[in-house]
Amino acid sequence: MSKQPSQDAAWLKAESRAARPLVAPLIGLGLAGVACGIGQSAAIAALLAHALIGRPAAIALPLTGFALLALLRAGLAYVAEVAASRAGIAGRRRLRAAVMARVLEAGPALLRRQHSGEIATAAIDRIEGLDGFYGRWLPAAGLAVLGPALVLVAAAVVDPWAALALLLAGLLVPAGMAFAGIGAARAARRQFLAMARLQARFLDRVRGIATLVLYGRAEDEAVRLQAAADELRRRTLRVLRVAFLSSSVLDLAMVAALVGFALHLWQAPVFPALFLLLLVPEFFAPLRAFAAAYQDRMQAHASAGVLAALPQAPPSAPAAAIRHVSASGVSVAFSHVSFTWDPARGPALSDVSFRISAGESLVLVGPSGAGKSTILEILLGFIRPDQGRVLLNGADITTIVPSALAELTAWIGQKPMIFAGTLAENIRFARPSASDEAVREAARLARVTDFAAHLPHGLETEIGEGGFGLSGGEAQRVAIARAYLKNAPLLLLDEPTAHLDPATEAEVIASLRRLALGRTVVLASHATAAREFGGRRLDLRDGRVVAFAARGAA
């Protein structure tokens, strides 16, 4: 428990440093506004002093000065508001890019450790909740020190003792807020945790709504969802109490300052007394903004733990060891590789060793849970072996730069991701810089053109998200066309014919065999598809190698 707050604080400190170039102009604009406020206070004090002593002719100058300063201050406030909005957008965009890069670096293996709803909450809601951290809290934290200091200097010029009294009253604010903020970060963290759990629960229930209805559990789950929503409401209200308490502390400090000034200045000359009294709101204005933004700080503190806990990119190898690998052909070697997802369930791979030369095919055979997908995820770079080495063309896979590994590899899974767009755009996803001619050639080789010819606009036909409008076999042909377009020397296939009828399976296998020519192929599949595909065969059971058969062996 003690490590979590320090981790959150370290993350927030790092984010504060990264956002410093965005925040500095906001603090400068805020200080300019404070300076205008001091000038307005002097103008109002002069105007009232002249009115009280009966000099109406002298009112014009301070009145004009006040009006000009008011216009200037309004302009500065508008520019600061726009700049704060842009700072929030820029800070969230930078952070979201970093988070998404880390999620993509971890790959699909991340879903084995975290629920997809929690990941979505972190990448969307948590980062959106940091808008106020960049645009309000960080500038307010800087102005809470510099703004009152500027007012104190102006007050000290007129009356040093009054400035001292103002300083003592101002010190009540951070002390009171620190007292009010005890447990506030914990309450905000619990509120975010309740929201993440509610989102994950709701997502799971929506995905399984058919099963819930079938077993008559829909009403029970509705009651549980309502209870989770009520828990979120209660935790949110607890967080809001802190914001109101902080505001009360600030009002108490301002009343104390005004009472002290009234006792000290009741016999002072009119202009200094009025000027110092009018400085009190200006002194507390930055502190009031600081208190109002304290809620943004609590939200950021609550988000920090989740965002900091997202998987970091694996440590880079020494600069001398990082390399690219020749793409002319790829040999693959596993040497005593072991890997464990969950110690309670035992190793997913245990002392696995095999080698295939460039241009060879290897079929991984075994029941579900035998370790086939784990081998593919290691080759994709999503995970690293706990023990042993994986070599590509003799280079340790952990020393290959991720971009080079991505160029080497093409992957086709059970359900290819199809995006809303045209068929051509979905194929070009594998290589965005590819020409139209290259896309058409890849579609022809994968026989996408066979069914595209019957569509209204051929390859330019729009298809829906998730492949809406395509059959399973047609979606697999799009994935094969992507592999043709990418033209990577290492082809990884994870149950590419699952959920297909026998006729479609045979057609897809024939396309994959044509695609495999001249490439190194690792195919995870069941025995029937393995015999049809050909190549060497590696039998796995419980993460161990049972048999490693030569080409053509049964």
Coordinates of C-alpha atoms in Angstrom, one line a residue, residues 14-547:
A14 CA 6.8 13.5 -14.5
E15 CA 3.7 14.7 -16.2
S16 CA 4.1 18.1 -14.6
R17 CA 7.6 18.4 -16.0
A18 CA 6.4 17.2 -19.4
A19 CA 3.6 19.8 -19.5
R20 CA 5.8 22.7 -18.3
P21 CA 6.1 24.3 -21.8
L22 CA 2.3 24.3 -22.1
V23 CA 1.8 25.7 -18.6
A24 CA 4.4 28.5 -18.5
P25 CA 2.4 30.8 -20.9
L26 CA -0.7 30.3 -18.8
I27 CA 1.1 31.3 -15.7
G28 CA 2.5 34.4 -17.5
L29 CA -1.0 35.4 -18.6
G30 CA -2.3 34.9 -15.1
L31 CA 0.4 37.1 -13.6
A32 CA -0.4 39.8 -16.1
G33 CA -4.1 39.6 -15.0
V34 CA -3.0 39.9 -11.3
A35 CA -1.0 43.0 -12.2
C36 CA -4.1 44.5 -13.9
G37 CA -6.1 43.7 -10.8
I38 CA -3.6 45.6 -8.6
G39 CA -3.8 48.5 -11.0
Q40 CA -7.6 48.4 -10.9
S41 CA -7.6 48.3 -7.1
A42 CA -5.4 51.4 -7.0
A43 CA -7.7 53.1 -9.5
I44 CA -10.8 52.4 -7.5
A45 CA -9.1 53.4 -4.3
A46 CA -8.1 56.7 -5.9
L47 CA -11.5 57.3 -7.3
L48 CA -13.3 56.7 -4.0
A49 CA -10.7 58.8 -2.1
H50 CA -11.3 61.7 -4.4
A51 CA -15.0 61.3 -4.1
L52 CA -14.9 61.1 -0.3
I53 CA -12.8 64.2 0.1
G54 CA -14.8 66.2 -2.4
R55 CA -12.5 66.4 -5.5
P56 CA -14.8 65.3 -8.3
A57 CA -12.6 66.8 -11.0
A58 CA -9.8 64.3 -10.2
I59 CA -12.1 61.3 -10.8
A60 CA -11.7 61.2 -14.5
L61 CA -8.2 59.9 -14.6
P62 CA -8.6 56.9 -12.2
L63 CA -11.9 56.1 -13.9
T64 CA -10.3 56.0 -17.3
G65 CA -7.4 53.9 -16.0
F66 CA -9.9 51.4 -14.4
A67 CA -11.8 51.0 -17.6
L68 CA -8.7 50.5 -19.7
L69 CA -7.3 47.9 -17.2
A70 CA -10.7 46.1 -17.1
L71 CA -10.7 45.8 -20.9
L72 CA -7.1 44.6 -20.8
R73 CA -7.8 42.1 -18.1
A74 CA -10.9 40.8 -19.9
G75 CA -8.7 40.2 -23.0
L76 CA -6.1 38.4 -21.0
A77 CA -8.7 36.2 -19.4
Y78 CA -10.1 35.3 -22.8
V79 CA -6.6 34.5 -24.2
A80 CA -5.8 32.5 -21.0
E81 CA -9.0 30.5 -21.3
V82 CA -8.3 29.6 -25.0
A83 CA -4.7 28.7 -24.1
A84 CA -5.8 26.5 -21.2
S85 CA -8.2 24.6 -23.4
R86 CA -5.4 24.1 -26.0
A87 CA -3.0 23.0 -23.2
G88 CA -5.5 20.5 -22.0
I89 CA -6.0 19.1 -25.5
A90 CA -2.3 19.0 -26.2
G91 CA -1.5 17.3 -22.9
R92 CA -4.2 14.7 -23.4
R93 CA -3.2 14.0 -27.0
R94 CA 0.4 13.5 -26.0
L95 CA -0.5 11.2 -23.1
R96 CA -3.1 9.2 -25.1
A97 CA -0.4 8.7 -27.8
A98 CA 2.0 7.4 -25.2
V99 CA -0.6 5.1 -23.5
M100 CA -1.7 3.7 -26.9
A101 CA 1.9 3.1 -27.8
R102 CA 2.3 1.1 -24.6
V103 CA -0.9 -0.8 -25.2
L104 CA 0.1 -1.7 -28.8
E105 CA 3.6 -2.6 -27.6
A106 CA 2.1 -5.1 -25.1
G107 CA -0.2 -6.4 -27.8
P108 CA -3.1 -8.8 -27.4
A109 CA -1.3 -10.5 -24.5
L110 CA -2.3 -7.5 -22.4
L111 CA -5.9 -8.8 -22.5
R112 CA -4.8 -11.8 -20.5
R113 CA -3.8 -9.6 -17.6
Q114 CA -6.4 -6.8 -17.8
H115 CA -10.0 -6.6 -18.8
S116 CA -10.6 -4.8 -22.1
G117 CA -13.1 -2.5 -20.2
E118 CA -10.4 -1.4 -17.8
I119 CA -8.0 -0.7 -20.6
A120 CA -10.6 1.3 -22.4
T121 CA -11.4 3.2 -19.2
A122 CA -7.7 4.0 -18.8
A123 CA -7.2 5.1 -22.4
I124 CA -10.4 7.2 -22.6
D125 CA -12.0 8.2 -19.4
R126 CA -8.9 8.5 -17.2
I127 CA -7.1 10.6 -19.8
E128 CA -10.2 12.7 -20.4
G129 CA -10.3 13.3 -16.7
L130 CA -6.9 14.9 -16.9
D131 CA -8.1 17.8 -19.0
G132 CA -8.4 20.0 -15.8
F133 CA -5.0 18.8 -14.6
Y134 CA -3.2 20.3 -17.6
G135 CA -5.5 23.3 -18.3
R136 CA -6.4 24.3 -14.7
W137 CA -4.5 22.6 -11.9
L138 CA -0.9 23.1 -13.1
P139 CA -1.4 26.8 -14.0
A140 CA -3.4 27.4 -10.7
A141 CA -0.7 25.7 -8.7
G142 CA 1.9 28.1 -10.1
L143 CA -0.3 31.2 -9.8
A144 CA -1.2 30.2 -6.2
V145 CA 2.4 31.1 -5.2
L146 CA 3.4 33.8 -7.7
G147 CA 0.0 35.7 -7.8
P148 CA -0.3 36.3 -4.0
A149 CA 3.4 37.1 -3.9
L150 CA 2.9 39.9 -6.5
V151 CA 0.0 41.3 -4.4
L152 CA 2.1 41.1 -1.2
V153 CA 4.8 43.2 -2.9
A154 CA 2.2 45.9 -3.8
A155 CA 0.8 45.8 -0.2
A156 CA 4.3 45.9 1.4
V157 CA 5.0 49.1 -0.5
V158 CA 2.0 50.8 1.1
D159 CA 2.1 49.1 4.6
P160 CA 4.5 46.3 5.5
W161 CA 2.5 45.3 8.6
A162 CA -0.7 44.9 6.5
A163 CA 1.3 42.8 4.0
L164 CA 2.4 40.6 6.9
A165 CA -1.2 40.1 8.1
L166 CA -2.2 39.3 4.6
L167 CA 0.5 36.7 4.4
L168 CA -0.5 35.0 7.7
A169 CA -4.1 34.8 6.5
G170 CA -3.0 33.4 3.2
L171 CA -1.0 30.6 5.0
L172 CA -4.3 29.4 6.4
V173 CA -5.4 28.3 3.0
P174 CA -2.8 25.6 2.1
A175 CA -2.9 24.4 5.7
G176 CA -6.6 24.1 5.7
M177 CA -6.7 22.5 2.3
A178 CA -4.1 20.0 3.4
F179 CA -6.3 19.1 6.4
A180 CA -9.4 18.9 4.2
G181 CA -7.5 16.8 1.6
I182 CA -6.6 14.0 3.9
G183 CA -8.1 10.9 2.3
A184 CA -9.4 12.9 -0.7
A185 CA -7.0 11.2 -3.2
R186 CA -8.0 7.8 -1.7
A187 CA -11.7 8.7 -2.1
A188 CA -11.2 9.8 -5.7
R189 CA -9.2 6.6 -6.5
R190 CA -12.0 4.5 -5.1
Q191 CA -14.5 6.5 -7.2
F192 CA -12.6 5.8 -10.4
L193 CA -12.2 2.1 -9.4
A194 CA -15.9 1.8 -8.9
M195 CA -16.5 3.4 -12.3
A196 CA -14.0 1.0 -14.0
R197 CA -15.6 -2.0 -12.4
L198 CA -19.1 -0.8 -13.4
Q199 CA -17.9 -0.3 -17.0
A200 CA -16.3 -3.7 -17.1
R201 CA -19.3 -5.4 -15.6
F202 CA -21.7 -3.7 -18.0
L203 CA -19.5 -4.7 -21.0
D204 CA -19.4 -8.3 -19.9
R205 CA -23.2 -8.4 -19.3
V206 CA -23.9 -6.9 -22.7
R207 CA -21.6 -9.4 -24.4
G208 CA -23.3 -12.3 -22.6
I209 CA -26.9 -10.9 -22.7
A210 CA -28.1 -13.9 -24.7
T211 CA -26.8 -16.4 -22.1
L212 CA -28.3 -14.4 -19.2
V213 CA -31.7 -14.3 -20.9
L214 CA -31.5 -18.0 -21.7
Y215 CA -30.8 -19.0 -18.1
G216 CA -33.3 -16.4 -16.7
R217 CA -30.6 -14.4 -14.9
A218 CA -31.3 -11.0 -16.6
E219 CA -33.3 -9.6 -13.6
D220 CA -30.6 -10.6 -11.1
E221 CA -27.9 -9.0 -13.2
A222 CA -30.0 -5.8 -13.5
V223 CA -30.2 -5.6 -9.7
R224 CA -26.4 -6.1 -9.4
L225 CA -25.8 -3.4 -12.0
Q226 CA -28.0 -1.0 -10.1
A227 CA -26.1 -1.8 -6.9
A228 CA -22.8 -1.0 -8.6
A229 CA -24.2 2.2 -10.0
D230 CA -25.4 3.3 -6.5
E231 CA -21.9 2.5 -5.2
L232 CA -20.4 4.8 -7.8
R233 CA -22.9 7.5 -6.9
R234 CA -22.0 7.4 -3.2
R235 CA -18.3 7.5 -3.9
T236 CA -18.7 10.4 -6.3
L237 CA -20.6 12.4 -3.6
R238 CA -17.8 11.7 -1.1
V239 CA -15.3 13.2 -3.5
L240 CA -17.5 16.3 -4.0
R241 CA -17.7 16.9 -0.2
V242 CA -13.9 17.6 -0.2
A243 CA -14.4 20.3 -2.9
F244 CA -17.0 22.1 -0.8
L245 CA -14.9 21.8 2.4
S246 CA -11.9 23.4 0.6
S247 CA -14.0 26.3 -0.5
S248 CA -15.2 26.9 3.1
V249 CA -11.6 27.0 4.3
L250 CA -10.8 29.7 1.7
D251 CA -13.8 31.8 2.7
L252 CA -12.8 31.6 6.4
A253 CA -9.3 32.8 5.6
M254 CA -10.6 35.8 3.6
V255 CA -12.9 36.8 6.4
A256 CA -9.9 36.6 8.8
A257 CA -7.9 38.9 6.6
L258 CA -10.7 41.5 6.3
V259 CA -11.2 41.5 10.0
G260 CA -7.5 42.0 10.6
F261 CA -7.3 44.8 8.1
A262 CA -10.3 46.5 9.6
L263 CA -8.6 46.5 13.1
H264 CA -5.3 47.7 11.6
L265 CA -6.5 50.3 9.1
W266 CA -9.4 52.0 10.9
Q267 CA -7.2 55.1 11.5
A268 CA -5.1 55.0 8.3
P269 CA -5.4 57.5 5.5
V270 CA -8.3 56.9 3.0
F271 CA -6.3 55.9 -0.1
P272 CA -3.9 53.4 1.6
A273 CA -6.8 51.9 3.6
L274 CA -9.0 51.5 0.6
F275 CA -6.2 50.2 -1.6
L276 CA -5.2 47.5 0.9
L277 CA -8.8 46.4 1.5
L278 CA -9.3 46.1 -2.3
L279 CA -6.1 44.0 -2.5
V280 CA -7.6 41.3 -0.3
P281 CA -9.9 39.8 -3.0
E282 CA -7.0 40.1 -5.5
F283 CA -4.7 38.3 -3.0
F284 CA -7.2 35.4 -2.6
A285 CA -8.3 35.2 -6.2
P286 CA -5.4 32.9 -7.2
L287 CA -5.9 30.9 -4.1
R288 CA -9.6 30.5 -4.9
A289 CA -8.7 29.3 -8.4
F290 CA -6.2 26.9 -6.7
A291 CA -9.0 25.6 -4.5
A292 CA -11.4 25.3 -7.4
A293 CA -8.8 23.3 -9.3
Y294 CA -8.1 21.0 -6.4
Q295 CA -10.7 18.6 -7.6
D296 CA -8.8 18.3 -10.9
R297 CA -5.7 17.4 -8.9
M298 CA -7.5 14.7 -7.1
Q299 CA -8.9 13.2 -10.3
A300 CA -5.3 13.3 -11.7
H301 CA -4.0 11.5 -8.6
A302 CA -6.7 8.9 -8.9
S303 CA -5.9 8.4 -12.6
A304 CA -2.1 8.3 -12.0
G305 CA -2.2 4.8 -10.4
V306 CA -4.0 3.2 -13.3
L307 CA -2.0 4.9 -16.1
A308 CA 1.3 4.3 -14.3
A309 CA 0.3 0.6 -13.9
L310 CA -0.2 0.1 -17.7
P311 CA 2.6 -2.1 -19.1
Q312 CA 5.8 -0.4 -19.9
A313 CA 7.6 -1.1 -23.1
P314 CA 10.1 -3.9 -22.5
P315 CA 13.6 -2.7 -21.6
S316 CA 15.7 -2.1 -24.7
A317 CA 18.8 -4.1 -25.3
P318 CA 22.1 -2.4 -25.2
A319 CA 22.6 -0.1 -28.2
A320 CA 25.3 -2.3 -29.7
A321 CA 23.0 -5.3 -29.6
I322 CA 20.0 -3.8 -31.3
R323 CA 19.9 -4.7 -34.9
H324 CA 17.9 -5.3 -38.1
V325 CA 17.5 -8.7 -39.7
S326 CA 17.9 -9.4 -43.3
A327 CA 14.5 -9.8 -45.0
S328 CA 15.6 -12.1 -47.7
G329 CA 14.8 -15.1 -45.6
V330 CA 14.2 -15.9 -41.9
S331 CA 15.2 -18.9 -39.9
V332 CA 13.6 -19.5 -36.5
A333 CA 15.1 -21.3 -33.6
F334 CA 13.7 -21.8 -30.1
S335 CA 16.3 -22.9 -27.5
H336 CA 15.0 -24.2 -24.2
V337 CA 12.3 -21.6 -24.1
S338 CA 10.0 -21.5 -21.1
F339 CA 7.2 -19.0 -20.3
T340 CA 4.5 -18.8 -17.6
W341 CA 1.4 -16.6 -17.8
D342 CA 0.1 -17.4 -14.3
P343 CA 2.2 -19.4 -11.8
A344 CA -1.0 -20.9 -10.4
R345 CA -1.8 -22.5 -13.7
G346 CA 1.7 -23.8 -14.5
P347 CA 4.0 -23.0 -17.4
A348 CA 2.5 -22.3 -20.9
L349 CA 5.8 -23.4 -22.4
S350 CA 8.4 -25.6 -20.7
D351 CA 11.8 -26.2 -22.3
V352 CA 10.6 -25.9 -25.9
S353 CA 13.4 -26.3 -28.5
F354 CA 13.1 -26.5 -32.3
R355 CA 14.6 -25.0 -35.4
I356 CA 13.3 -24.4 -38.9
S357 CA 15.3 -23.0 -41.8
A358 CA 14.4 -20.1 -44.0
G359 CA 11.6 -21.0 -46.4
E360 CA 10.4 -24.0 -44.3
S361 CA 6.9 -24.4 -42.8
L362 CA 6.2 -25.6 -39.3
V363 CA 2.8 -26.7 -38.1
L364 CA 2.1 -26.5 -34.4
V365 CA -0.4 -29.2 -33.4
G366 CA -2.0 -29.8 -30.0
P367 CA -5.1 -29.3 -28.0
S368 CA -6.2 -25.9 -26.7
G369 CA -3.9 -24.7 -24.0
A370 CA -0.9 -26.7 -25.4
G371 CA 1.1 -23.5 -26.0
K372 CA 0.6 -22.9 -29.8
S373 CA -0.6 -19.3 -29.4
T374 CA 2.1 -18.5 -26.9
I375 CA 4.8 -19.5 -29.4
L376 CA 3.2 -17.1 -31.9
E377 CA 3.0 -14.3 -29.4
I378 CA 6.7 -14.7 -28.7
L379 CA 7.5 -14.5 -32.4
L380 CA 5.3 -11.4 -32.7
G381 CA 7.3 -9.7 -29.9
F382 CA 4.3 -9.3 -27.6
I383 CA 5.9 -11.3 -24.8
R384 CA 9.4 -12.4 -23.9
P385 CA 10.6 -15.8 -22.8
D386 CA 11.1 -16.3 -19.0
Q387 CA 14.0 -18.6 -19.9
G388 CA 15.8 -19.6 -23.1
R389 CA 16.4 -17.8 -26.4
V390 CA 14.5 -17.2 -29.6
L391 CA 16.7 -16.5 -32.6
L392 CA 15.7 -15.1 -36.0
N393 CA 18.5 -15.6 -38.5
G394 CA 20.8 -16.1 -35.5
A395 CA 19.8 -12.8 -33.8
D396 CA 18.1 -12.9 -30.4
I397 CA 14.6 -11.6 -30.9
T398 CA 14.9 -9.4 -27.8
T399 CA 17.7 -7.4 -29.6
I400 CA 15.7 -6.7 -32.7
V401 CA 14.1 -3.3 -32.9
P402 CA 10.3 -3.5 -32.9
S403 CA 9.9 -1.8 -36.2
A404 CA 12.3 -4.3 -37.9
L405 CA 10.4 -7.2 -36.3
A406 CA 7.1 -5.8 -37.6
E407 CA 8.5 -5.6 -41.1
L408 CA 9.6 -9.2 -40.9
T409 CA 6.3 -10.6 -39.8
A410 CA 2.8 -11.0 -41.3
W411 CA 0.1 -12.5 -39.1
I412 CA -3.3 -14.0 -39.9
G413 CA -5.6 -15.1 -37.1
Q414 CA -9.0 -16.8 -36.6
K415 CA -11.0 -13.6 -37.0
P416 CA -9.2 -10.9 -39.0
M417 CA -10.0 -7.3 -38.0
I418 CA -12.0 -5.7 -40.7
F419 CA -12.6 -2.0 -40.4
A420 CA -15.4 0.2 -41.8
G421 CA -14.3 1.3 -45.2
T422 CA -13.7 -0.1 -48.7
L423 CA -12.2 -3.5 -49.4
A424 CA -9.2 -1.7 -51.0
E425 CA -8.7 0.4 -47.8
N426 CA -8.8 -2.8 -45.7
I427 CA -6.2 -4.4 -47.8
R428 CA -4.0 -1.3 -47.8
F429 CA -4.0 -1.4 -44.0
A430 CA -1.0 -3.8 -44.2
R431 CA 1.1 -1.2 -46.1
P432 CA -0.5 2.2 -46.3
S433 CA 2.1 3.5 -48.8
A434 CA 1.2 0.8 -51.4
S435 CA 0.0 1.8 -54.8
D436 CA -3.4 1.0 -56.2
E437 CA -1.9 -1.4 -58.6
A438 CA -0.1 -3.3 -55.7
V439 CA -3.4 -3.5 -53.8
R440 CA -5.2 -4.9 -56.9
E441 CA -2.5 -7.5 -57.4
A442 CA -2.7 -8.6 -53.7
A443 CA -6.4 -8.9 -54.1
R444 CA -6.0 -11.0 -57.2
L445 CA -3.5 -13.3 -55.6
A446 CA -5.7 -13.8 -52.5
R447 CA -8.8 -14.2 -54.8
V448 CA -10.5 -11.3 -53.2
T449 CA -11.4 -10.2 -56.8
D450 CA -13.5 -13.4 -57.2
F451 CA -16.2 -12.1 -54.9
A452 CA -15.4 -8.4 -55.3
A453 CA -16.4 -8.7 -58.9
H454 CA -20.0 -9.4 -57.8
L455 CA -20.1 -6.3 -55.5
P456 CA -21.6 -3.0 -56.6
H457 CA -18.2 -1.1 -56.7
G458 CA -15.7 -4.0 -56.7
L459 CA -12.7 -3.3 -54.4
E460 CA -14.2 0.2 -53.7
T461 CA -17.3 -1.3 -52.1
E462 CA -17.9 -0.1 -48.6
I463 CA -18.0 -2.8 -45.9
G464 CA -19.1 -2.4 -42.3
E465 CA -17.2 -2.5 -39.0
G466 CA -16.1 -6.0 -38.1
G467 CA -16.6 -7.2 -41.7
F468 CA -20.3 -6.6 -41.9
G469 CA -21.4 -7.8 -45.3
L470 CA -18.6 -10.3 -45.7
S471 CA -18.6 -14.0 -44.9
G472 CA -16.0 -15.7 -42.8
G473 CA -14.1 -17.0 -45.8
E474 CA -14.2 -13.6 -47.6
A475 CA -12.8 -11.9 -44.5
Q476 CA -10.0 -14.4 -44.4
R477 CA -9.2 -13.7 -48.0
V478 CA -8.9 -10.0 -47.1
A479 CA -6.4 -11.0 -44.4
I480 CA -4.5 -13.1 -46.9
A481 CA -4.4 -10.2 -49.4
R482 CA -2.9 -8.0 -46.6
A483 CA -0.2 -10.6 -46.2
Y484 CA 0.5 -10.7 -49.9
L485 CA 0.7 -6.8 -49.9
K486 CA 3.0 -6.7 -46.9
N487 CA 5.3 -9.4 -48.5
A488 CA 6.9 -10.3 -45.2
P489 CA 9.4 -13.2 -45.1
L490 CA 7.9 -14.7 -41.8
L491 CA 4.3 -15.7 -41.9
L492 CA 2.5 -16.6 -38.7
L493 CA -0.9 -18.3 -38.9
D494 CA -3.1 -18.8 -35.8
E495 CA -6.0 -21.2 -36.6
P496 CA -6.7 -19.3 -39.9
T497 CA -9.4 -21.9 -40.9
A498 CA -11.3 -22.0 -37.6
H499 CA -15.1 -21.5 -37.8
L500 CA -15.1 -22.2 -41.6
D501 CA -17.1 -24.8 -43.4
P502 CA -15.1 -27.6 -45.1
A503 CA -15.4 -26.2 -48.6
T504 CA -14.3 -22.7 -47.6
E505 CA -11.5 -24.2 -45.4
A506 CA -10.1 -26.0 -48.4
E507 CA -10.1 -22.8 -50.5
V508 CA -8.4 -20.8 -47.7
I509 CA -5.8 -23.5 -47.2
A510 CA -5.0 -23.5 -50.9
S511 CA -4.6 -19.7 -50.8
L512 CA -2.3 -20.0 -47.8
R513 CA -0.2 -22.6 -49.5
R514 CA 0.4 -20.3 -52.4
L515 CA 1.2 -17.5 -50.0
A516 CA 3.7 -19.7 -48.1
L517 CA 5.9 -20.2 -51.2
G518 CA 9.3 -18.8 -50.5
R519 CA 8.4 -17.8 -46.9
T520 CA 9.1 -19.2 -43.5
V521 CA 5.7 -20.2 -42.1
V522 CA 4.6 -21.1 -38.5
L523 CA 1.0 -22.4 -38.5
A524 CA -0.9 -23.2 -35.3
S525 CA -3.8 -25.4 -36.3
H526 CA -5.5 -28.8 -35.6
A527 CA -4.4 -32.0 -37.1
T528 CA -6.8 -32.0 -40.1
A529 CA -5.6 -28.6 -41.4
A530 CA -2.0 -29.6 -40.6
R531 CA -2.1 -32.6 -42.9
E532 CA -3.6 -30.5 -45.7
F533 CA -1.1 -27.7 -45.3
G534 CA 2.0 -29.9 -45.2
G535 CA 5.4 -28.9 -43.7
R536 CA 7.2 -30.0 -40.6
R537 CA 5.1 -30.8 -37.5
L538 CA 5.6 -30.0 -33.9
D539 CA 3.3 -31.7 -31.4
L540 CA 2.7 -29.9 -28.1
R541 CA 1.0 -31.1 -24.9
D542 CA 0.9 -29.0 -21.8
G543 CA 3.5 -26.7 -23.1
R544 CA 6.0 -29.4 -23.9
V545 CA 7.3 -30.8 -27.2
V546 CA 5.9 -34.3 -27.7
A547 CA 7.3 -34.9 -31.1

